[in-house]
Backbone as CSV, one residue per row, in Angstrom:
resi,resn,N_x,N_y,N_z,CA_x,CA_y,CA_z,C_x,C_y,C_z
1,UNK,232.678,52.632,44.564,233.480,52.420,45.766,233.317,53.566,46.753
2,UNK,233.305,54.779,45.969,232.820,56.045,47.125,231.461,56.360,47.817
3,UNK,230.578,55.060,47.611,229.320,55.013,47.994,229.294,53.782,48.914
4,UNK,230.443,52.982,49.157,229.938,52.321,49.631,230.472,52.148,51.385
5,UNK,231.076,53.107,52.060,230.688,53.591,53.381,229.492,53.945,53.835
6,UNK,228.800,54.366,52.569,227.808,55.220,53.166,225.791,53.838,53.415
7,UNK,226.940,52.817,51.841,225.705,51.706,52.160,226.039,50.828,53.346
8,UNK,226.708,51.286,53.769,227.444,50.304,54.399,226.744,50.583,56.070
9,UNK,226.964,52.207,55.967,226.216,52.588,57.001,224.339,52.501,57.316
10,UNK,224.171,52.640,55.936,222.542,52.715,55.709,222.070,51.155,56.097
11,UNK,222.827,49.830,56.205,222.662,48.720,56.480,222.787,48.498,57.410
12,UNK,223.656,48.926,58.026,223.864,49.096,59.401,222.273,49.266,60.639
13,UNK,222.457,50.546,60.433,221.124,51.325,60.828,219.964,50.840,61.055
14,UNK,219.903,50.305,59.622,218.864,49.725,59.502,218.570,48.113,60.242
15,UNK,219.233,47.536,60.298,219.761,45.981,61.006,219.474,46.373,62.521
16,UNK,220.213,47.714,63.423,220.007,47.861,64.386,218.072,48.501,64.544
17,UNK,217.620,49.423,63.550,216.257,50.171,63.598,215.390,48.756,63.722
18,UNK,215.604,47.558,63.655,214.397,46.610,63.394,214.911,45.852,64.731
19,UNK,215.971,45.373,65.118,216.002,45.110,66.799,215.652,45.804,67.321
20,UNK,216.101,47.482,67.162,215.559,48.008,68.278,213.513,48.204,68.676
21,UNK,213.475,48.245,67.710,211.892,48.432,67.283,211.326,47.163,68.121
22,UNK,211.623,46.150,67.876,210.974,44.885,67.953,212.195,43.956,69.177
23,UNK,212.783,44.605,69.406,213.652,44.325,70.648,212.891,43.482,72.201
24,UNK,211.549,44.257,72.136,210.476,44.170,73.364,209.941,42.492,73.170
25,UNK,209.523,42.973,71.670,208.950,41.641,70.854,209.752,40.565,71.279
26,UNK,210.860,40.678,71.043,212.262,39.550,70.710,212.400,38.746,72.421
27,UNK,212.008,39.868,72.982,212.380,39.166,74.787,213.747,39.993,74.612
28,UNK,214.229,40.508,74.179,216.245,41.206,74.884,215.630,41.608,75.884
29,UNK,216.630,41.539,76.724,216.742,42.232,78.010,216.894,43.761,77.620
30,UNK,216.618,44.338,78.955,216.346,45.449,78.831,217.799,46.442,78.495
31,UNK,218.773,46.226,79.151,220.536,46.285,79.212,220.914,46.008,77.284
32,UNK,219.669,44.616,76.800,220.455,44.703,75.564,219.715,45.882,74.557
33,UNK,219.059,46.001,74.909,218.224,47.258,73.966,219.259,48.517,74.241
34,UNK,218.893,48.739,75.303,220.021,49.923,75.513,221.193,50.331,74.916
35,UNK,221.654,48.885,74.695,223.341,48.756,74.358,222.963,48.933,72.484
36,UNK,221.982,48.568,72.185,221.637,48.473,70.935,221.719,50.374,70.477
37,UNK,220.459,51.102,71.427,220.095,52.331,70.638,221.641,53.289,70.960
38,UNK,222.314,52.865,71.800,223.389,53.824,72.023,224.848,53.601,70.530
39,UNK,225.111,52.045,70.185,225.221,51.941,69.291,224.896,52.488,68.307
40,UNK,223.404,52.445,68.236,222.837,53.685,66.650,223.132,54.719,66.662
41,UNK,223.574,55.616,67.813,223.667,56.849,68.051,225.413,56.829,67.711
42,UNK,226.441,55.760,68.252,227.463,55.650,68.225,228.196,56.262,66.561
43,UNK,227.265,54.866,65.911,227.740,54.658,64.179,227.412,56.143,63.840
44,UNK,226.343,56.637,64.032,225.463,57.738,63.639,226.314,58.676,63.481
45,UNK,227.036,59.098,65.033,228.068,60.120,64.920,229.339,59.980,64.058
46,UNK,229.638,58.641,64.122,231.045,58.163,63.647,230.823,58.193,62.195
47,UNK,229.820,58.424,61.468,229.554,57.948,59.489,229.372,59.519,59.468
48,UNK,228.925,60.577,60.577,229.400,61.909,60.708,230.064,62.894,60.338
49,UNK,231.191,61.869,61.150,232.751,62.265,60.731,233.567,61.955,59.701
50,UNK,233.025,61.453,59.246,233.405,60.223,58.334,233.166,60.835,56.798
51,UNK,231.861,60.334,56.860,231.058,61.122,55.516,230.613,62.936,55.320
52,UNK,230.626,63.510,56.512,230.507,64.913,56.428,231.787,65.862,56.752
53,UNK,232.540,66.475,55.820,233.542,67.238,55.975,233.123,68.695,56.194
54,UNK,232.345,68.800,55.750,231.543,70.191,55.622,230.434,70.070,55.590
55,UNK,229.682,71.067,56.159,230.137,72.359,57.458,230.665,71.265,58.528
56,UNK,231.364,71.542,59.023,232.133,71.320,60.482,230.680,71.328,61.634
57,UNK,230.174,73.234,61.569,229.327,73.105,62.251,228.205,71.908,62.698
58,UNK,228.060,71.312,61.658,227.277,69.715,61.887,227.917,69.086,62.827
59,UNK,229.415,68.799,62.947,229.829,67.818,63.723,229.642,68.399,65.393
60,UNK,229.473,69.499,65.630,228.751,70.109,66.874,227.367,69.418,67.286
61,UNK,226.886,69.263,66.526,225.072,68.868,66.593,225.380,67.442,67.000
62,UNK,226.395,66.681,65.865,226.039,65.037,66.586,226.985,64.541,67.483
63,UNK,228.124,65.421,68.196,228.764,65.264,69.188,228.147,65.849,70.083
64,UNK,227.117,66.737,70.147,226.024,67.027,71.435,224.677,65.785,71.564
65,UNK,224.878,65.263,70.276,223.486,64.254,70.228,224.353,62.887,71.282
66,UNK,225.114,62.517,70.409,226.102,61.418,71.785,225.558,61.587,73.140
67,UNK,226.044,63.041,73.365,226.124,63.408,75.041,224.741,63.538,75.552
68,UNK,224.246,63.894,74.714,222.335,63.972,75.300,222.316,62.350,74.831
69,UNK,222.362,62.012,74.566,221.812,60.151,74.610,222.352,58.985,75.505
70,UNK,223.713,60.054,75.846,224.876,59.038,76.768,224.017,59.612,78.104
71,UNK,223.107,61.037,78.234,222.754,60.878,79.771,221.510,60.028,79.767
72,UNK,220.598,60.789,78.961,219.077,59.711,78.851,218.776,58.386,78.710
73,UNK,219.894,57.903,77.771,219.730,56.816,77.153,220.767,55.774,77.859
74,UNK,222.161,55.643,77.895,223.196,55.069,78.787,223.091,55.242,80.355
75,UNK,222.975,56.425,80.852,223.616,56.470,81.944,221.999,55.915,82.730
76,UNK,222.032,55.414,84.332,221.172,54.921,84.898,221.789,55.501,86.276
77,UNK,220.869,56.174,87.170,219.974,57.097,86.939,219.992,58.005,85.886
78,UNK,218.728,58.494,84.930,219.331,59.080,84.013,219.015,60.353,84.167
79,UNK,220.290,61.167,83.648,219.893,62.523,84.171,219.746,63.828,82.771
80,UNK,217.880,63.529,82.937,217.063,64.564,82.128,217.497,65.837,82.089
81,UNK,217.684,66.441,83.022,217.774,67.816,82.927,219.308,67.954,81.260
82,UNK,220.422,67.274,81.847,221.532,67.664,81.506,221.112,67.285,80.091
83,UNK,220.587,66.151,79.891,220.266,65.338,78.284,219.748,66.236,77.594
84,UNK,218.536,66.830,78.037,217.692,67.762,77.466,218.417,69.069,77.074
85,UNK,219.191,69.699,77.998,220.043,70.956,78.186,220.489,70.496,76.795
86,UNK,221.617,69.277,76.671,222.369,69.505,75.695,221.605,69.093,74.762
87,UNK,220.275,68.238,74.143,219.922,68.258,72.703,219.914,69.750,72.614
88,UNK,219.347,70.502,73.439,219.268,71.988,73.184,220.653,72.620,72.134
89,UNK,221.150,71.724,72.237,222.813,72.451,71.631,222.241,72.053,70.169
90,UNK,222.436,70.776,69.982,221.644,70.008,68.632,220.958,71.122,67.783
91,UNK,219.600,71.520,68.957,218.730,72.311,67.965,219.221,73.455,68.005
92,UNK,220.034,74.099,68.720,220.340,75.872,68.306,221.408,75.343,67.169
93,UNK,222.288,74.435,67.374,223.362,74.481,66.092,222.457,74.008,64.683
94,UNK,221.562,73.431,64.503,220.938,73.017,63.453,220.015,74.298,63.210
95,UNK,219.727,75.227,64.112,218.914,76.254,63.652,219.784,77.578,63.275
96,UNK,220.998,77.463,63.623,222.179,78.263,62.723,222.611,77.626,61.176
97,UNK,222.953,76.542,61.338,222.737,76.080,59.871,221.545,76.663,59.066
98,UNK,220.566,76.361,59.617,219.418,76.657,59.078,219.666,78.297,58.141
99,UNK,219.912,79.294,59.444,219.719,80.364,59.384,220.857,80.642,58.086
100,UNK,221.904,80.419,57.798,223.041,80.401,57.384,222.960,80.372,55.776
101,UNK,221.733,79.146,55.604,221.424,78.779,54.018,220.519,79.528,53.375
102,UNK,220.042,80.245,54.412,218.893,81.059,53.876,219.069,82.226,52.951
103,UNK,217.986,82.474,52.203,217.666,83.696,51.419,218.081,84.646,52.330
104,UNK,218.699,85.723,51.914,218.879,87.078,52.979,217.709,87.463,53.524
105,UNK,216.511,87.736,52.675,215.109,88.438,52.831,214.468,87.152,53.824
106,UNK,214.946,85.958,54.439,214.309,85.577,54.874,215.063,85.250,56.260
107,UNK,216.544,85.879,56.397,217.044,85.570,57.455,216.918,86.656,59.024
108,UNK,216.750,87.410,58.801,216.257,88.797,59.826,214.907,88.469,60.211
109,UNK,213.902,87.737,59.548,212.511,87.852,60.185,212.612,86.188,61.308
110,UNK,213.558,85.840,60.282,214.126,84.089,61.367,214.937,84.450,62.475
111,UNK,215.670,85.417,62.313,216.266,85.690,63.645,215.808,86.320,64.740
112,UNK,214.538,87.236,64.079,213.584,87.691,65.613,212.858,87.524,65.545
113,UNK,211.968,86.224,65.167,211.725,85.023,65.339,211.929,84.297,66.354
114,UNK,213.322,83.365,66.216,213.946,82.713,67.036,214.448,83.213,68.002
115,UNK,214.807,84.466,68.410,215.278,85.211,69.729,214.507,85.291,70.430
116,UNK,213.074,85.940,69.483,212.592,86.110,70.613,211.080,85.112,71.548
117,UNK,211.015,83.967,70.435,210.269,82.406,70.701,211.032,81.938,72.142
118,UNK,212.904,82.026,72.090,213.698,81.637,72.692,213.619,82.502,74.477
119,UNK,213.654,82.972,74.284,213.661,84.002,75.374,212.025,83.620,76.039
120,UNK,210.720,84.445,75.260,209.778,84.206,75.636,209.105,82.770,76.038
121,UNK,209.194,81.708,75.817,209.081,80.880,76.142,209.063,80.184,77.262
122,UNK,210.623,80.254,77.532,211.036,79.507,78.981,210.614,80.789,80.047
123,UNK,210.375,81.999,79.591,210.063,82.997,80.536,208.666,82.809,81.042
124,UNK,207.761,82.251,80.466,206.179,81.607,80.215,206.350,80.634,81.021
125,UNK,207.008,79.587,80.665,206.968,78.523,81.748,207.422,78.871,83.026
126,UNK,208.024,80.004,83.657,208.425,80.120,84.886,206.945,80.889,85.625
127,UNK,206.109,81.465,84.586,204.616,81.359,85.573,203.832,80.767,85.640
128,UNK,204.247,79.341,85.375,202.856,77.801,85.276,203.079,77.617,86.875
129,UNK,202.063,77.265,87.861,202.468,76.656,88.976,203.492,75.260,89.100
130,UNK,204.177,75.236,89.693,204.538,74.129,90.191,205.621,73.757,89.224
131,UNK,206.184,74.927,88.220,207.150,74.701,87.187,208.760,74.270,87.760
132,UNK,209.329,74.094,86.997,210.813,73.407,87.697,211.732,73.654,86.536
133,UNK,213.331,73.199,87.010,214.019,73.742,85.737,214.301,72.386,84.663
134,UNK,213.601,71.445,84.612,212.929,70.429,83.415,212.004,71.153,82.870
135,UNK,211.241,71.764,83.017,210.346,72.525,82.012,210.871,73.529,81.255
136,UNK,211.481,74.996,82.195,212.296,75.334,81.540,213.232,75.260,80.428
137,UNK,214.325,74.333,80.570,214.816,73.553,79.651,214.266,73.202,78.607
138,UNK,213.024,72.568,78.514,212.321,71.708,77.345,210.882,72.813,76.960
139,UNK,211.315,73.485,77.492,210.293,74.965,76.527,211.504,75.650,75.460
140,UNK,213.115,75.873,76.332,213.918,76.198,75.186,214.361,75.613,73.994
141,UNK,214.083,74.077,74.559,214.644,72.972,73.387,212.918,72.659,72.289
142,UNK,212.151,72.263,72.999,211.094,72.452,72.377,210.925,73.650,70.801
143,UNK,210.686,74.766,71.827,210.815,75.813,70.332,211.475,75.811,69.532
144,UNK,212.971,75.794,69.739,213.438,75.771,68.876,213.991,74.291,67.705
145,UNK,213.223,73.621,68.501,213.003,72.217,67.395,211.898,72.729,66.536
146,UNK,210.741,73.513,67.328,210.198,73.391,66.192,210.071,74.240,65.118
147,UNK,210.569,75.709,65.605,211.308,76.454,64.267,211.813,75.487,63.562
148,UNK,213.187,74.837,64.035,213.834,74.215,63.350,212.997,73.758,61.766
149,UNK,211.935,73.061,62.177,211.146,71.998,61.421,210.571,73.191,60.195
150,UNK,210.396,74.372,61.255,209.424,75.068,59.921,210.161,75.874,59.018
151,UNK,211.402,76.261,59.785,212.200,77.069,58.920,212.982,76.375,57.733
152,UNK,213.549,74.736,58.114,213.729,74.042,57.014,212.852,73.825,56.039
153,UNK,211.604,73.901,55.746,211.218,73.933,54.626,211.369,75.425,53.774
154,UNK,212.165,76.150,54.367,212.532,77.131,53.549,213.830,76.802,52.458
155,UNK,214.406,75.572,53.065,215.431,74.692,52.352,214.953,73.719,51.690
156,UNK,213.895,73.569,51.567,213.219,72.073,50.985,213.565,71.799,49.855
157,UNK,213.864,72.963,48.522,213.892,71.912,47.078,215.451,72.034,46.921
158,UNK,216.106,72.407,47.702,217.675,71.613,47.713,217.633,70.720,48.988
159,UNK,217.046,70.654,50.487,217.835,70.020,51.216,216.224,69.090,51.615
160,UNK,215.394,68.062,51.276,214.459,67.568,51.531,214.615,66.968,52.165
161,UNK,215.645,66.595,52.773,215.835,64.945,54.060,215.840,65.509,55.062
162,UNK,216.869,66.800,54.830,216.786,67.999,56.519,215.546,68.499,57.015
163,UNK,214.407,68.328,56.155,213.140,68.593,56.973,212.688,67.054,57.442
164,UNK,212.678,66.151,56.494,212.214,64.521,57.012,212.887,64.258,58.532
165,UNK,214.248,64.357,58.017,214.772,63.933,59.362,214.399,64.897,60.860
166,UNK,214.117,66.758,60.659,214.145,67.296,61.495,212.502,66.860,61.819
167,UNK,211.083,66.428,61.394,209.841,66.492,61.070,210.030,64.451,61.519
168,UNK,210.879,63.545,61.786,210.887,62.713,62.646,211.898,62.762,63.758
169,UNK,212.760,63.793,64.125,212.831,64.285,65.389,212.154,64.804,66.313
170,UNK,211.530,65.492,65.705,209.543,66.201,66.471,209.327,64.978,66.747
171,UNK,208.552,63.703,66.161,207.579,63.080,66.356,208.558,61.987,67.104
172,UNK,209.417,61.879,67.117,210.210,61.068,68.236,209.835,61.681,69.504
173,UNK,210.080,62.865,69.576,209.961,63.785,70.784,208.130,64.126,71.419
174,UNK,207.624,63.969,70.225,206.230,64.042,70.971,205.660,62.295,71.249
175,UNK,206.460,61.684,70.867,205.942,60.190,71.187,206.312,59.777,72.981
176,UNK,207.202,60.376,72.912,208.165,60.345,74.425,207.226,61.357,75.286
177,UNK,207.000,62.207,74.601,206.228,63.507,75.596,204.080,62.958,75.697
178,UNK,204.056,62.628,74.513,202.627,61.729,74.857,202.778,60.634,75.815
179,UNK,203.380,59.985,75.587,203.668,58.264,76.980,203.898,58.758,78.214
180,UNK,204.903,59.956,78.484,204.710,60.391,79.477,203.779,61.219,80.225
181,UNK,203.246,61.701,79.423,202.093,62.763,79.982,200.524,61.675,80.471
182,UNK,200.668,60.744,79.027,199.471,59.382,79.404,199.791,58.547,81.207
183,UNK,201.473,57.873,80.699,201.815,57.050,82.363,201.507,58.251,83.661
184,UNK,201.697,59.637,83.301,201.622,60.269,84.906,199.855,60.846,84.835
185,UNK,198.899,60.471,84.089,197.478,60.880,83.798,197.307,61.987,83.437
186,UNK,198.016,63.050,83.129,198.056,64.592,82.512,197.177,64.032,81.083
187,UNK,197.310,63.058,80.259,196.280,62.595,79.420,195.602,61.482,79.211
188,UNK,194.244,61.629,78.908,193.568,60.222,79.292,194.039,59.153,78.315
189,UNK,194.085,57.652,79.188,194.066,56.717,78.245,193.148,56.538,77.875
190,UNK,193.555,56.199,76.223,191.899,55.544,75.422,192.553,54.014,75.076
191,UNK,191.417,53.337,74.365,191.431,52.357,73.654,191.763,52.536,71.973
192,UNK,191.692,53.795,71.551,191.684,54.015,70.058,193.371,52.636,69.702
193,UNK,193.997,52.953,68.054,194.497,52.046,67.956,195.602,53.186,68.055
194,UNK,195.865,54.198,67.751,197.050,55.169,67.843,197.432,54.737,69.438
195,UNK,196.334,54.877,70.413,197.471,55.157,71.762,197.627,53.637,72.109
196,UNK,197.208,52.610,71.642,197.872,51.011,71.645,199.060,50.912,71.090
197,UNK,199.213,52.053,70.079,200.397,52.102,69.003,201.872,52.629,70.335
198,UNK,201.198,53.994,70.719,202.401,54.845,71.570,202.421,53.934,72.885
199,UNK,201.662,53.293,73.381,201.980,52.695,74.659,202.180,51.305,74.547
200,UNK,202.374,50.828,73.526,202.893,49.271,73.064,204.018,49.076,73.732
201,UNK,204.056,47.547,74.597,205.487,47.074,74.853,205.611,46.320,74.329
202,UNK,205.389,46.061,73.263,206.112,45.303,71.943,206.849,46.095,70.847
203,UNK,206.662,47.387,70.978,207.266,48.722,70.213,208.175,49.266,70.665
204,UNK,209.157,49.753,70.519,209.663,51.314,70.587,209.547,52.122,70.087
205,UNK,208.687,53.017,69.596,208.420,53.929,69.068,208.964,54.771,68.594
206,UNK,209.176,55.898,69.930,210.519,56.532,69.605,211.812,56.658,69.270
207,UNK,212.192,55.292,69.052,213.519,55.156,68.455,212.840,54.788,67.271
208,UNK,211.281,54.202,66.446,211.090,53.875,65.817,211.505,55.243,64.436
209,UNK,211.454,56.043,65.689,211.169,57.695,64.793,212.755,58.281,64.557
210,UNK,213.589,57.506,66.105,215.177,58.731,65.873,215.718,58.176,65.067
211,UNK,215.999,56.749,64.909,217.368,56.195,63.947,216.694,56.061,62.908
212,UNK,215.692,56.755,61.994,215.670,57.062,60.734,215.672,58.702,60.614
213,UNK,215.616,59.055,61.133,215.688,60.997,62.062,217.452,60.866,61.728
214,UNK,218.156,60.270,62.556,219.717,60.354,62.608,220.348,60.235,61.147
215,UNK,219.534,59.097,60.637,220.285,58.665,59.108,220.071,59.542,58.396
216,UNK,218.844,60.197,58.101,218.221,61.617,57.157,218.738,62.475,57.338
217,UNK,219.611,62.813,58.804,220.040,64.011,58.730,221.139,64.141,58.441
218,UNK,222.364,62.433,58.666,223.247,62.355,57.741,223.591,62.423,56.238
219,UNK,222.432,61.899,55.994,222.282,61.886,54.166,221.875,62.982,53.475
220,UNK,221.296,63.803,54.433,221.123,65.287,54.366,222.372,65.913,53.440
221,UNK,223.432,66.214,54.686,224.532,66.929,54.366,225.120,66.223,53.308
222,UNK,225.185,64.679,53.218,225.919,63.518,51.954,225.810,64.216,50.745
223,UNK,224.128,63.879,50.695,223.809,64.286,49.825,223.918,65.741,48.736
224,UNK,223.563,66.380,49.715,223.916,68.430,49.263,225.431,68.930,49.804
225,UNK,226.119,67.706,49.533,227.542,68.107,50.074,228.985,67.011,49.647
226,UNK,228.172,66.923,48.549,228.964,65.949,47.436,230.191,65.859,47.351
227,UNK,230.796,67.066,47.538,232.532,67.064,47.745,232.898,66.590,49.463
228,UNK,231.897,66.685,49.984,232.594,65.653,51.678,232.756,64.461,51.511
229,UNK,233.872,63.723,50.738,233.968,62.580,50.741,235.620,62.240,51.428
């Protein structure tokens, strides 16, 4: 009986991950897809709260994931800058977790590391020509997703879903960042079957990648956090 919120949710998810995927396929309108992935994001947060009592700090990450999905994803015009700003919250609070579980001997070389990836970075992008504060932004959120990714496998043989899920948050994010870079010609289109794959409008891709990204990172904490019930 104490498992079964959590199948309850995993059915869920999953029911919405195959409309949304194949949503294009199906003919929905475009309004119903939408209404679909914001939903996934909805339950996502809410089985959150629900199923994760501890750390608290988590419930920071998917009450910033809401708000970065309610600008990108809900709102029309959608406004990137702010969406992006706040996943940024997502990945610095998931890269304090991170930091938090760690071996001592491995937490000082992660922290100037990450300070100073963080800093240097967006300071780099302010001497590309023609840079703006969307780049900015997504050089700070960027890096530190992808620490994120590498420093969790320093958690891997207790927390293995927190790298799956953080390692299909990347590839959500570079699926979105390939389509766009292909639609504005920054990269060439080919014929291979991968970029038929990323530029399919019979796909969604990138949600193909978040709402199993969202569930992993719930089952994450479920899982290695057995007394949050």
């Amino acid at each position: 009986k104490k498992n079964i919120p959590l199948i309850v949710f995993i059915s869920i998810e999953f029911i919405l991950w195959i409309l949304i995927i194949f949503g294009f396929a199906f003919n929905f309108s475009i309004n119903a897809i939408i209404a679909l992935e914001y939903s996934a994001v909805c339950i996502t947060v809410l089985a959150s709260i629900v199923l994760i009592r501890k750390p608290k700090l988590l419930h920071i990450a998917f009450i910033a994931i809401l708000i970065a999905d309610f600008f990108l994803t809900l709102l029309r015009p959608q406004l990137i800058e702010a969406g992006v700003a706040t996943f940024s919250i997502t990945a610095v609070t998931y890269g304090i977790h991170i930091y938090l579980n760690q071996k001592d001997k491995i937490k000082l070389p992660h922290l100037i590391i990450r300070i100073s990836l963080s800093i240097i970075a967006p300071i780099v992008m302010l001497f590309i020509p023609n840079t703006n504060a969307m780049m900015v932004i997504s050089a700070f959120y960027g890096i530190n997703l992808i620490l994120n990714v590498i420093f969790s496998f320093t958690l891997v043989k207790k927390d293995i879903l927190l790298s799956v899920g953080l390692i299909l948050f990347l590839m959500c994010d570079f699926e979105i960042m390939t389509s766009t870079f292909i639609s504005m010609g920054i990269l060439p289109a080919g014929g291979d079957f991968l970029y038929r794959v990323i530029t399919s409008q019979d796909l969604n891709m990138a949600w193909a990648f978040y709402v199993p990204c969202l569930v992993c990172l719930v089952l994450s904490f479920k899982v290695n956090n057995p007394q949050s019930k």
